[in-house]
Structures are given as structure tokens and as C-alpha cells.
Amino acid sequence: MDKGLHFMICVVTTLLLLRESSQAGEENDPEMLPESTSGLGFDSRGSAEGLPTLTVTTILEDPYVMVRGAELEGYCMDLLRALAGMLRFQYRVKVVGDGQYGAVSAGGNWTGMIGEVLRKEADIAVAPLTVTSAREEVVSFTTPFLQTGIGILLRKDTVSQEMSFFHFLSPFSKETWTGVLFAYLLTCFCLFLVARLSPSEWNEPKNEENHFTFLNSLWFGAGALALQGVTPRPQALSVRVIAVVWWLFTLALLAAYIANFSALLSSGSEQLPIQTFEDLVKQRNLEFGTLEGSSTFYFFKNSKNPIHQMIYEYMEKRREHVLVKTYQEAVQRVMDSNYAFIGESISQDLAAARHCNLIRAPEVIGARGFGIATTHASPWTKPLSIAVLKLRELGDLDYLRNKWWESSCLRQSGERWSPLEPPALGGLFLALGVGLALGVLAALAELSNSSRHMAGHAKKSCCSVFIEEICTRLRIKESARPSQEMSGKTNA
């Protein structure tokens, strides 16, 4: 018994030792990356002997690089860990000393991260660093790991339009309202026409009065729109067919109107009055600016577009007042004052996701990308580009984008209210048209059946009686007037 117990203890101990040694081997192998996307958190800063160590310069900007306790985290840090694991290098991260991205100073020297790479104070720059032609002349960039552009960040309550006097018409577009009005008039005319043609609605046109006059038909259609029953009530099958189809049409139409009107009220505003950069230049209520020394500022400076030149001249004349030092300062200023920030659209999307009272204008100009900067002679440029492409193909860059740009607002990015256009209600109008056609055909069938019986008694052809009935019912006032005059002469 003691020997068996001793044997089992030895076996268990051996298995545990083998398991620990295999796990240690996996952790010490810098090429081992977990297969799942969560493996982007692999930390290759460990003391692995024989691996080159790169000095990485970056800038503090949410969510690219942020300070959490004693460590840095963010999109760029996760990207850097993944690249280090794929290319087998260690790294040491330093925050840029002057807090700048990189621009040419008055003395001709480069500032910011570009300057540190040129002075070889850092081997690479991993940050939201925009690839521009001026920067490409002095440093090399890898394949962009993020695509962006230049957008306008606004606060909702500074740009929302006052509700117009006819705000209640906004749920439908002008074309839809025109279609509804045409459908209403056409339906009322069909009611009037079918009620005159149908023998079941009035048997003796010369002696009876038809209650479905055109004005009464308009009143009947309006009552259905208000979900109210009005007189006269239809008696003939053909008139009832048209009435039922019109009631169903109005029910669906009112349901769509109420739903879209509720969405309109909850959206807070109709449409942003500032949709483009031209709208921004024309308005006088908001100040606007960008980051001092950023690529966005030099984009407007070098652009030949007249609108862009006007934006640059505005910012240059008021640079002490409208240009900001950091991205955080820009977001805070937009939230606290009548200020519009011009900057990277992808960063503005993050601000709109974190602060639900902010919104980005639809227009984006100057498509560009964020790349990793190296020196021209660096042997790391091409390997880093290939590694970025591999991460994109594996979906890891999309994973990082979703991870760090997750919205805390209930509103989804890009979800905007819009009025209902005619195609959205096309089936509804089609059903109404089919119902009207059925009603007219039913009225003609009723009149044809009645004419057949009358032709048998009068010994006339069915067609002649049918035509006489149509002429009599459609011209009842003209035929009634001579009969009234004849009766007046007889009484006299």
C-alpha cells in the first residue's frame, strides 16, 4: 500500500513539473502570440536576451496613449506590443518632450516626435502621427495603421436649429406630402364617381338625391384621416371597397407619421445647419480653430481651395485665441463655449462617443492616414509596414478600433433622423391604387348588371341602356333642371 501511494505521488509530481516547464517555455518565446485577438496585449518589454531594444517616442492622447497608474496603455501601446511580438524586438517608451507632433520651427528645425526621430533621440514614433508630404521628406513612414480625415467637432446645442412654425410637417418629405395630397383628392374623386355610377347607392337618379356629392366625398375622406366616422355612410359594395382601402391607407399612414414624429422629437433637432466647411465659414456664431502646429493647420495653409484659405486666414489672424495646445483642451473648449474644433475625424468620432452632447459634422476632407515614423536609413521601416499589413489582414486592427472607440452613448455613430421619402411608403400607395381600381370596376359591374335587367324590360340593347345610365348619372343636374322647369310650367 505504501509503495503504491509513493508511486502515485511520484507520477503526479512529474506531471506537474512537465506542465510548468512547458508553460515557462511558451512565455519566454517572443514569437508566441495567442491566436485570439486578445493576444494583442502580449508584453514584449520583458528581459529577453539577444533581442534589439528600440526607443519609441509617443504623445499622450486618448485613446492612443494614456497613463494608467505607473504604465501606459491605449491603442498605440497595444499595436506596439503586437508589432514587437511579431518582429522580435524590445522597446522603451518615452513621451515626447515638447508635447508636439512635429512641425518646422522658425529656425528651420523640426519639433515634436519628428524632431526626436531626426535627432536619433528615438528610433521610431508610434502615435497618431499623420503622414504628410513635408514629413515624408525628412522621415520614412510605414503603411498607415489608421485611416482618417479632417472634420468639424461641434456641440449639439450650439448648432441645433430652432423648431420652425411648421415643424409638424417634418416627419414626411415634401414629395411624400405631395403624394398624400394627391392620393386624398384621387380617392375622394373615385368615391364621388363610383357613388354616382353604382345603382345600389341610388336606384332612381331622376327622383333621388345622391348623398355622395364631391364636397361630401371630401368630408368623408378627411374624416378617415382623423380616424372618425362621418356621414354619408356607403351602401354600395363598390363604394365600401374604396372606403375600406382608404381607411387601411390612413391607418398605416398615421402610424408611420406618429413613429417618425416621435423619432424627430427625441433626436433633439432637425438637421445640423453646419454640414460643410463652407457652412462653417459663412456662420458668425461659432469660433473655430485647430491644434497649433498640427498637420491640419498646415493643410489649410497650403490648400488652394478658396474656402480652405478663408479658414486659414481666420485662424492665422486669431491664432492666440482660436488655436489650442492639446486635443483635450480642444474637446473641453467645444463643450464649454461656442467653439468648433477642426481636427482628425477619427479622434472626433471618439469624442462624440465619449461625450453624448458632441457631434461631428458630416463632411470629411483631406483623406489621410496615421503611420509609424522612422529615419530614412532605418532597417525597421519595411518590416514594420509588412507587420501592419498582416495585422490588418488578420483583423487585429479592426479589433483594436472597436476596443478603444467603444461608445458610452445610447446613440450609435452616424445614426441620424431623416424624413420618410415616397419609396418608403410605395407599397402603401400601390395598395391604395389597386383598391381604387377595384372599386371602380365593381361600380361598373353593378351598373352593367342593372342595365342588363332594364334592357330586358324595355326591349333595348344592353349597351345603349348602359350608356344612357352613365350619362344620366353623371349629368343628373343638367337633366333635373329641365324637368323642374317643365313641372313649373305645368303647375302654372
mmCIF file with all atom_site columns, N, CA and C in Angstrom, residues 317-367:
data_model
loop_
_atom_site.group_PDB
_atom_site.id
_atom_site.type_symbol
_atom_site.label_atom_id
_atom_site.label_alt_id
_atom_site.label_comp_id
_atom_site.label_asym_id
_atom_site.label_entity_id
_atom_site.label_seq_id
_atom_site.pdbx_PDB_ins_code
_atom_site.Cartn_x
_atom_site.Cartn_y
_atom_site.Cartn_z
_atom_site.occupancy
_atom_site.B_iso_or_equiv
_atom_site.pdbx_formal_charge
_atom_site.auth_seq_id
_atom_site.auth_comp_id
_atom_site.auth_asym_id
_atom_site.auth_atom_id
_atom_site.pdbx_PDB_model_num
ATOM 1   N N  . LYS A 1 317 ? -5.144  84.988 -38.160 1.00 0.00 ? 317 LYS A N  1
ATOM 2   C CA . LYS A 1 317 ? -5.363  86.296 -37.545 1.00 0.00 ? 317 LYS A CA 1
ATOM 3   C C  . LYS A 1 317 ? -5.695  86.188 -36.067 1.00 0.00 ? 317 LYS A C  1
ATOM 4   N N  . ARG A 1 318 ? -6.323  85.088 -35.670 1.00 0.00 ? 318 ARG A N  1
ATOM 5   C CA . ARG A 1 318 ? -6.740  84.922 -34.267 1.00 0.00 ? 318 ARG A CA 1
ATOM 6   C C  . ARG A 1 318 ? -6.026  83.744 -33.613 1.00 0.00 ? 318 ARG A C  1
ATOM 7   N N  . ARG A 1 319 ? -4.815  83.449 -34.045 1.00 0.00 ? 319 ARG A N  1
ATOM 8   C CA . ARG A 1 319 ? -4.139  82.236 -33.613 1.00 0.00 ? 319 ARG A CA 1
ATOM 9   C C  . ARG A 1 319 ? -3.966  82.178 -32.102 1.00 0.00 ? 319 ARG A C  1
ATOM 10  N N  . GLU A 1 320 ? -3.775  83.308 -31.451 1.00 0.00 ? 320 GLU A N  1
ATOM 11  C CA . GLU A 1 320 ? -3.605  83.295 -29.994 1.00 0.00 ? 320 GLU A CA 1
ATOM 12  C C  . GLU A 1 320 ? -4.894  82.919 -29.282 1.00 0.00 ? 320 GLU A C  1
ATOM 13  N N  . HIS A 1 321 ? -6.009  83.082 -29.963 1.00 0.00 ? 321 HIS A N  1
ATOM 14  C CA . HIS A 1 321 ? -7.305  82.858 -29.320 1.00 0.00 ? 321 HIS A CA 1
ATOM 15  C C  . HIS A 1 321 ? -7.981  81.571 -29.776 1.00 0.00 ? 321 HIS A C  1
ATOM 16  N N  . VAL A 1 322 ? -7.791  81.156 -31.032 1.00 0.00 ? 322 VAL A N  1
ATOM 17  C CA . VAL A 1 322 ? -8.546  80.007 -31.550 1.00 0.00 ? 322 VAL A CA 1
ATOM 18  C C  . VAL A 1 322 ? -7.709  78.738 -31.659 1.00 0.00 ? 322 VAL A C  1
ATOM 19  N N  . LEU A 1 323 ? -6.379  78.845 -31.687 1.00 0.00 ? 323 LEU A N  1
ATOM 20  C CA . LEU A 1 323 ? -5.551  77.651 -31.750 1.00 0.00 ? 323 LEU A CA 1
ATOM 21  C C  . LEU A 1 323 ? -5.344  77.087 -30.349 1.00 0.00 ? 323 LEU A C  1
ATOM 22  N N  . VAL A 1 324 ? -5.409  75.769 -30.233 1.00 0.00 ? 324 VAL A N  1
ATOM 23  C CA . VAL A 1 324 ? -5.288  75.112 -28.936 1.00 0.00 ? 324 VAL A CA 1
ATOM 24  C C  . VAL A 1 324 ? -4.000  74.299 -28.898 1.00 0.00 ? 324 VAL A C  1
ATOM 25  N N  . LYS A 1 325 ? -3.559  73.999 -27.669 1.00 0.00 ? 325 LYS A N  1
ATOM 26  C CA . LYS A 1 325 ? -2.289  73.299 -27.490 1.00 0.00 ? 325 LYS A CA 1
ATOM 27  C C  . LYS A 1 325 ? -2.456  71.781 -27.559 1.00 0.00 ? 325 LYS A C  1
ATOM 28  N N  . THR A 1 326 ? -3.527  71.262 -26.969 1.00 0.00 ? 326 THR A N  1
ATOM 29  C CA . THR A 1 326 ? -3.724  69.814 -26.894 1.00 0.00 ? 326 THR A CA 1
ATOM 30  C C  . THR A 1 326 ? -5.128  69.446 -27.356 1.00 0.00 ? 326 THR A C  1
ATOM 31  N N  . TYR A 1 327 ? -5.281  68.174 -27.658 1.00 0.00 ? 327 TYR A N  1
ATOM 32  C CA . TYR A 1 327 ? -6.583  67.674 -28.090 1.00 0.00 ? 327 TYR A CA 1
ATOM 33  C C  . TYR A 1 327 ? -7.592  67.739 -26.954 1.00 0.00 ? 327 TYR A C  1
ATOM 34  N N  . GLN A 1 328 ? -7.148  67.441 -25.725 1.00 0.00 ? 328 GLN A N  1
ATOM 35  C CA . GLN A 1 328 ? -8.052  67.510 -24.574 1.00 0.00 ? 328 GLN A CA 1
ATOM 36  C C  . GLN A 1 328 ? -8.563  68.928 -24.357 1.00 0.00 ? 328 GLN A C  1
ATOM 37  N N  . GLU A 1 329 ? -7.684  69.908 -24.554 1.00 0.00 ? 329 GLU A N  1
ATOM 38  C CA . GLU A 1 329 ? -8.106  71.309 -24.430 1.00 0.00 ? 329 GLU A CA 1
ATOM 39  C C  . GLU A 1 329 ? -9.143  71.655 -25.486 1.00 0.00 ? 329 GLU A C  1
ATOM 40  N N  . ALA A 1 330 ? -8.981  71.119 -26.690 1.00 0.00 ? 330 ALA A N  1
ATOM 41  C CA . ALA A 1 330 ? -9.930  71.397 -27.770 1.00 0.00 ? 330 ALA A CA 1
ATOM 42  C C  . ALA A 1 330 ? -11.311 70.839 -27.446 1.00 0.00 ? 330 ALA A C  1
ATOM 43  N N  . VAL A 1 331 ? -11.362 69.587 -26.971 1.00 0.00 ? 331 VAL A N  1
ATOM 44  C CA . VAL A 1 331 ? -12.650 68.971 -26.646 1.00 0.00 ? 331 VAL A CA 1
ATOM 45  C C  . VAL A 1 331 ? -13.336 69.726 -25.516 1.00 0.00 ? 331 VAL A C  1
ATOM 46  N N  . GLN A 1 332 ? -12.564 70.097 -24.503 1.00 0.00 ? 332 GLN A N  1
ATOM 47  C CA . GLN A 1 332 ? -13.143 70.824 -23.378 1.00 0.00 ? 332 GLN A CA 1
ATOM 48  C C  . GLN A 1 332 ? -13.663 72.188 -23.805 1.00 0.00 ? 332 GLN A C  1
ATOM 49  N N  . ARG A 1 333 ? -12.977 72.828 -24.710 1.00 0.00 ? 333 ARG A N  1
ATOM 50  C CA . ARG A 1 333 ? -13.413 74.142 -25.175 1.00 0.00 ? 333 ARG A CA 1
ATOM 51  C C  . ARG A 1 333 ? -14.693 74.036 -26.003 1.00 0.00 ? 333 ARG A C  1
ATOM 52  N N  . VAL A 1 334 ? -14.811 72.974 -26.808 1.00 0.00 ? 334 VAL A N  1
ATOM 53  C CA . VAL A 1 334 ? -16.048 72.769 -27.563 1.00 0.00 ? 334 VAL A CA 1
ATOM 54  C C  . VAL A 1 334 ? -17.220 72.567 -26.607 1.00 0.00 ? 334 VAL A C  1
ATOM 55  N N  . MET A 1 335 ? -16.990 71.840 -25.514 1.00 0.00 ? 335 MET A N  1
ATOM 56  C CA . MET A 1 335 ? -18.067 71.553 -24.559 1.00 0.00 ? 335 MET A CA 1
ATOM 57  C C  . MET A 1 335 ? -18.449 72.784 -23.743 1.00 0.00 ? 335 MET A C  1
ATOM 58  N N  . ASP A 1 336 ? -17.495 73.695 -23.518 1.00 0.00 ? 336 ASP A N  1
ATOM 59  C CA . ASP A 1 336 ? -17.741 74.807 -22.600 1.00 0.00 ? 336 ASP A CA 1
ATOM 60  C C  . ASP A 1 336 ? -18.092 76.127 -23.285 1.00 0.00 ? 336 ASP A C  1
ATOM 61  N N  . SER A 1 337 ? -17.842 76.252 -24.571 1.00 0.00 ? 337 SER A N  1
ATOM 62  C CA . SER A 1 337 ? -18.047 77.547 -25.222 1.00 0.00 ? 337 SER A CA 1
ATOM 63  C C  . SER A 1 337 ? -18.548 77.346 -26.640 1.00 0.00 ? 337 SER A C  1
ATOM 64  N N  . ASN A 1 338 ? -18.820 78.451 -27.320 1.00 0.00 ? 338 ASN A N  1
ATOM 65  C CA . ASN A 1 338 ? -19.267 78.416 -28.715 1.00 0.00 ? 338 ASN A CA 1
ATOM 66  C C  . ASN A 1 338 ? -18.038 78.297 -29.615 1.00 0.00 ? 338 ASN A C  1
ATOM 67  N N  . TYR A 1 339 ? -17.530 77.086 -29.688 1.00 0.00 ? 339 TYR A N  1
ATOM 68  C CA . TYR A 1 339 ? -16.273 76.831 -30.389 1.00 0.00 ? 339 TYR A CA 1
ATOM 69  C C  . TYR A 1 339 ? -16.415 75.544 -31.196 1.00 0.00 ? 339 TYR A C  1
ATOM 70  N N  . ALA A 1 340 ? -15.930 75.559 -32.432 1.00 0.00 ? 340 ALA A N  1
ATOM 71  C CA . ALA A 1 340 ? -15.900 74.379 -33.293 1.00 0.00 ? 340 ALA A CA 1
ATOM 72  C C  . ALA A 1 340 ? -14.447 73.990 -33.515 1.00 0.00 ? 340 ALA A C  1
ATOM 73  N N  . PHE A 1 341 ? -14.163 72.727 -33.307 1.00 0.00 ? 341 PHE A N  1
ATOM 74  C CA . PHE A 1 341 ? -12.785 72.243 -33.424 1.00 0.00 ? 341 PHE A CA 1
ATOM 75  C C  . PHE A 1 341 ? -12.600 71.518 -34.745 1.00 0.00 ? 341 PHE A C  1
ATOM 76  N N  . ILE A 1 342 ? -11.583 71.926 -35.504 1.00 0.00 ? 342 ILE A N  1
ATOM 77  C CA . ILE A 1 342 ? -11.234 71.287 -36.765 1.00 0.00 ? 342 ILE A CA 1
ATOM 78  C C  . ILE A 1 342 ? -10.046 70.367 -36.517 1.00 0.00 ? 342 ILE A C  1
ATOM 79  N N  . GLY A 1 343 ? -10.227 69.088 -36.777 1.00 0.00 ? 343 GLY A N  1
ATOM 80  C CA . GLY A 1 343 ? -9.149  68.145 -36.500 1.00 0.00 ? 343 GLY A CA 1
ATOM 81  C C  . GLY A 1 343 ? -9.407  66.795 -37.131 1.00 0.00 ? 343 GLY A C  1
ATOM 82  N N  . GLU A 1 344 ? -8.669  65.795 -36.663 1.00 0.00 ? 344 GLU A N  1
ATOM 83  C CA . GLU A 1 344 ? -8.775  64.442 -37.201 1.00 0.00 ? 344 GLU A CA 1
ATOM 84  C C  . GLU A 1 344 ? -10.162 63.881 -36.935 1.00 0.00 ? 344 GLU A C  1
ATOM 85  N N  . SER A 1 345 ? -10.804 63.398 -37.982 1.00 0.00 ? 345 SER A N  1
ATOM 86  C CA . SER A 1 345 ? -12.174 62.900 -37.853 1.00 0.00 ? 345 SER A CA 1
ATOM 87  C C  . SER A 1 345 ? -12.260 61.686 -36.946 1.00 0.00 ? 345 SER A C  1
ATOM 88  N N  . ILE A 1 346 ? -11.242 60.838 -36.958 1.00 0.00 ? 346 ILE A N  1
ATOM 89  C CA . ILE A 1 346 ? -11.303 59.631 -36.138 1.00 0.00 ? 346 ILE A CA 1
ATOM 90  C C  . ILE A 1 346 ? -11.218 59.984 -34.657 1.00 0.00 ? 346 ILE A C  1
ATOM 91  N N  . SER A 1 347 ? -10.459 61.017 -34.320 1.00 0.00 ? 347 SER A N  1
ATOM 92  C CA . SER A 1 347 ? -10.407 61.472 -32.930 1.00 0.00 ? 347 SER A CA 1
ATOM 93  C C  . SER A 1 347 ? -11.712 62.151 -32.533 1.00 0.00 ? 347 SER A C  1
ATOM 94  N N  . GLN A 1 348 ? -12.332 62.838 -33.480 1.00 0.00 ? 348 GLN A N  1
ATOM 95  C CA . GLN A 1 348 ? -13.623 63.461 -33.196 1.00 0.00 ? 348 GLN A CA 1
ATOM 96  C C  . GLN A 1 348 ? -14.719 62.421 -33.005 1.00 0.00 ? 348 GLN A C  1
ATOM 97  N N  . ASP A 1 349 ? -14.639 61.309 -33.723 1.00 0.00 ? 349 ASP A N  1
ATOM 98  C CA . ASP A 1 349 ? -15.589 60.222 -33.507 1.00 0.00 ? 349 ASP A CA 1
ATOM 99  C C  . ASP A 1 349 ? -15.473 59.680 -32.091 1.00 0.00 ? 349 ASP A C  1
ATOM 100 N N  . LEU A 1 350 ? -14.253 59.613 -31.595 1.00 0.00 ? 350 LEU A N  1
ATOM 101 C CA . LEU A 1 350 ? -14.061 59.163 -30.216 1.00 0.00 ? 350 LEU A CA 1
ATOM 102 C C  . LEU A 1 350 ? -14.675 60.148 -29.234 1.00 0.00 ? 350 LEU A C  1
ATOM 103 N N  . ALA A 1 351 ? -14.477 61.443 -29.465 1.00 0.00 ? 351 ALA A N  1
ATOM 104 C CA . ALA A 1 351 ? -15.047 62.454 -28.574 1.00 0.00 ? 351 ALA A CA 1
ATOM 105 C C  . ALA A 1 351 ? -16.570 62.389 -28.587 1.00 0.00 ? 351 ALA A C  1
ATOM 106 N N  . ALA A 1 352 ? -17.170 62.185 -29.762 1.00 0.00 ? 352 ALA A N  1
ATOM 107 C CA . ALA A 1 352 ? -18.624 62.070 -29.856 1.00 0.00 ? 352 ALA A CA 1
ATOM 108 C C  . ALA A 1 352 ? -19.118 60.801 -29.180 1.00 0.00 ? 352 ALA A C  1
ATOM 109 N N  . ALA A 1 353 ? -18.288 59.742 -29.163 1.00 0.00 ? 353 ALA A N  1
ATOM 110 C CA . ALA A 1 353 ? -18.673 58.500 -28.495 1.00 0.00 ? 353 ALA A CA 1
ATOM 111 C C  . ALA A 1 353 ? -18.577 58.625 -26.983 1.00 0.00 ? 353 ALA A C  1
ATOM 112 N N  . ARG A 1 354 ? -17.633 59.427 -26.504 1.00 0.00 ? 354 ARG A N  1
ATOM 113 C CA . ARG A 1 354 ? -17.447 59.586 -25.056 1.00 0.00 ? 354 ARG A CA 1
ATOM 114 C C  . ARG A 1 354 ? -18.351 60.672 -24.468 1.00 0.00 ? 354 ARG A C  1
ATOM 115 N N  . HIS A 1 355 ? -18.623 61.706 -25.243 1.00 0.00 ? 355 HIS A N  1
ATOM 116 C CA . HIS A 1 355 ? -19.442 62.830 -24.771 1.00 0.00 ? 355 HIS A CA 1
ATOM 117 C C  . HIS A 1 355 ? -20.676 62.930 -25.674 1.00 0.00 ? 355 HIS A C  1
ATOM 118 N N  . CYS A 1 356 ? -21.816 62.577 -25.140 1.00 0.00 ? 356 CYS A N  1
ATOM 119 C CA . CYS A 1 356 ? -23.026 62.449 -25.961 1.00 0.00 ? 356 CYS A CA 1
ATOM 120 C C  . CYS A 1 356 ? -23.591 63.792 -26.409 1.00 0.00 ? 356 CYS A C  1
ATOM 121 N N  . ASN A 1 357 ? -23.085 64.907 -25.874 1.00 0.00 ? 357 ASN A N  1
ATOM 122 C CA . ASN A 1 357 ? -23.561 66.216 -26.323 1.00 0.00 ? 357 ASN A CA 1
ATOM 123 C C  . ASN A 1 357 ? -22.707 66.780 -27.455 1.00 0.00 ? 357 ASN A C  1
ATOM 124 N N  . LEU A 1 358 ? -21.759 65.971 -27.961 1.00 0.00 ? 358 LEU A N  1
ATOM 125 C CA . LEU A 1 358 ? -20.917 66.398 -29.072 1.00 0.00 ? 358 LEU A CA 1
ATOM 126 C C  . LEU A 1 358 ? -21.305 65.620 -30.320 1.00 0.00 ? 358 LEU A C  1
ATOM 127 N N  . ILE A 1 359 ? -21.032 66.209 -31.466 1.00 0.00 ? 359 ILE A N  1
ATOM 128 C CA . ILE A 1 359 ? -21.357 65.570 -32.739 1.00 0.00 ? 359 ILE A CA 1
ATOM 129 C C  . ILE A 1 359 ? -20.368 66.059 -33.783 1.00 0.00 ? 359 ILE A C  1
ATOM 130 N N  . ARG A 1 360 ? -20.069 65.184 -34.746 1.00 0.00 ? 360 ARG A N  1
ATOM 131 C CA . ARG A 1 360 ? -19.177 65.563 -35.846 1.00 0.00 ? 360 ARG A CA 1
ATOM 132 C C  . ARG A 1 360 ? -20.001 65.873 -37.089 1.00 0.00 ? 360 ARG A C  1
ATOM 133 N N  . ALA A 1 361 ? -19.673 66.974 -37.753 1.00 0.00 ? 361 ALA A N  1
ATOM 134 C CA . ALA A 1 361 ? -20.358 67.343 -38.986 1.00 0.00 ? 361 ALA A CA 1
ATOM 135 C C  . ALA A 1 361 ? -20.086 66.286 -40.063 1.00 0.00 ? 361 ALA A C  1
ATOM 136 N N  . PRO A 1 362 ? -21.014 66.113 -41.001 1.00 0.00 ? 362 PRO A N  1
ATOM 137 C CA . PRO A 1 362 ? -20.878 65.020 -41.978 1.00 0.00 ? 362 PRO A CA 1
ATOM 138 C C  . PRO A 1 362 ? -19.656 65.114 -42.891 1.00 0.00 ? 362 PRO A C  1
ATOM 139 N N  . GLU A 1 363 ? -19.278 66.321 -43.311 1.00 0.00 ? 363 GLU A N  1
ATOM 140 C CA . GLU A 1 363 ? -18.216 66.424 -44.317 1.00 0.00 ? 363 GLU A CA 1
ATOM 141 C C  . GLU A 1 363 ? -16.848 66.113 -43.727 1.00 0.00 ? 363 GLU A C  1
ATOM 142 N N  . VAL A 1 364 ? -16.082 65.304 -44.441 1.00 0.00 ? 364 VAL A N  1
ATOM 143 C CA . VAL A 1 364 ? -14.698 64.982 -44.087 1.00 0.00 ? 364 VAL A CA 1
ATOM 144 C C  . VAL A 1 364 ? -13.845 65.236 -45.322 1.00 0.00 ? 364 VAL A C  1
ATOM 145 N N  . ILE A 1 365 ? -12.764 65.990 -45.155 1.00 0.00 ? 365 ILE A N  1
ATOM 146 C CA . ILE A 1 365 ? -11.884 66.328 -46.276 1.00 0.00 ? 365 ILE A CA 1
ATOM 147 C C  . ILE A 1 365 ? -10.472 65.836 -45.971 1.00 0.00 ? 365 ILE A C  1
ATOM 148 N N  . GLY A 1 366 ? -9.632  65.872 -46.981 1.00 0.00 ? 366 GLY A N  1
ATOM 149 C CA . GLY A 1 366 ? -8.219  65.562 -46.778 1.00 0.00 ? 366 GLY A CA 1
ATOM 150 C C  . GLY A 1 366 ? -7.970  64.166 -46.250 1.00 0.00 ? 366 GLY A C  1
ATOM 151 N N  . ALA A 1 367 ? -8.409  63.150 -46.972 1.00 0.00 ? 367 ALA A N  1
ATOM 152 C CA . ALA A 1 367 ? -8.194  61.771 -46.519 1.00 0.00 ? 367 ALA A CA 1
ATOM 153 C C  . ALA A 1 367 ? -6.714  61.527 -46.278 1.00 0.00 ? 367 ALA A C  1
#
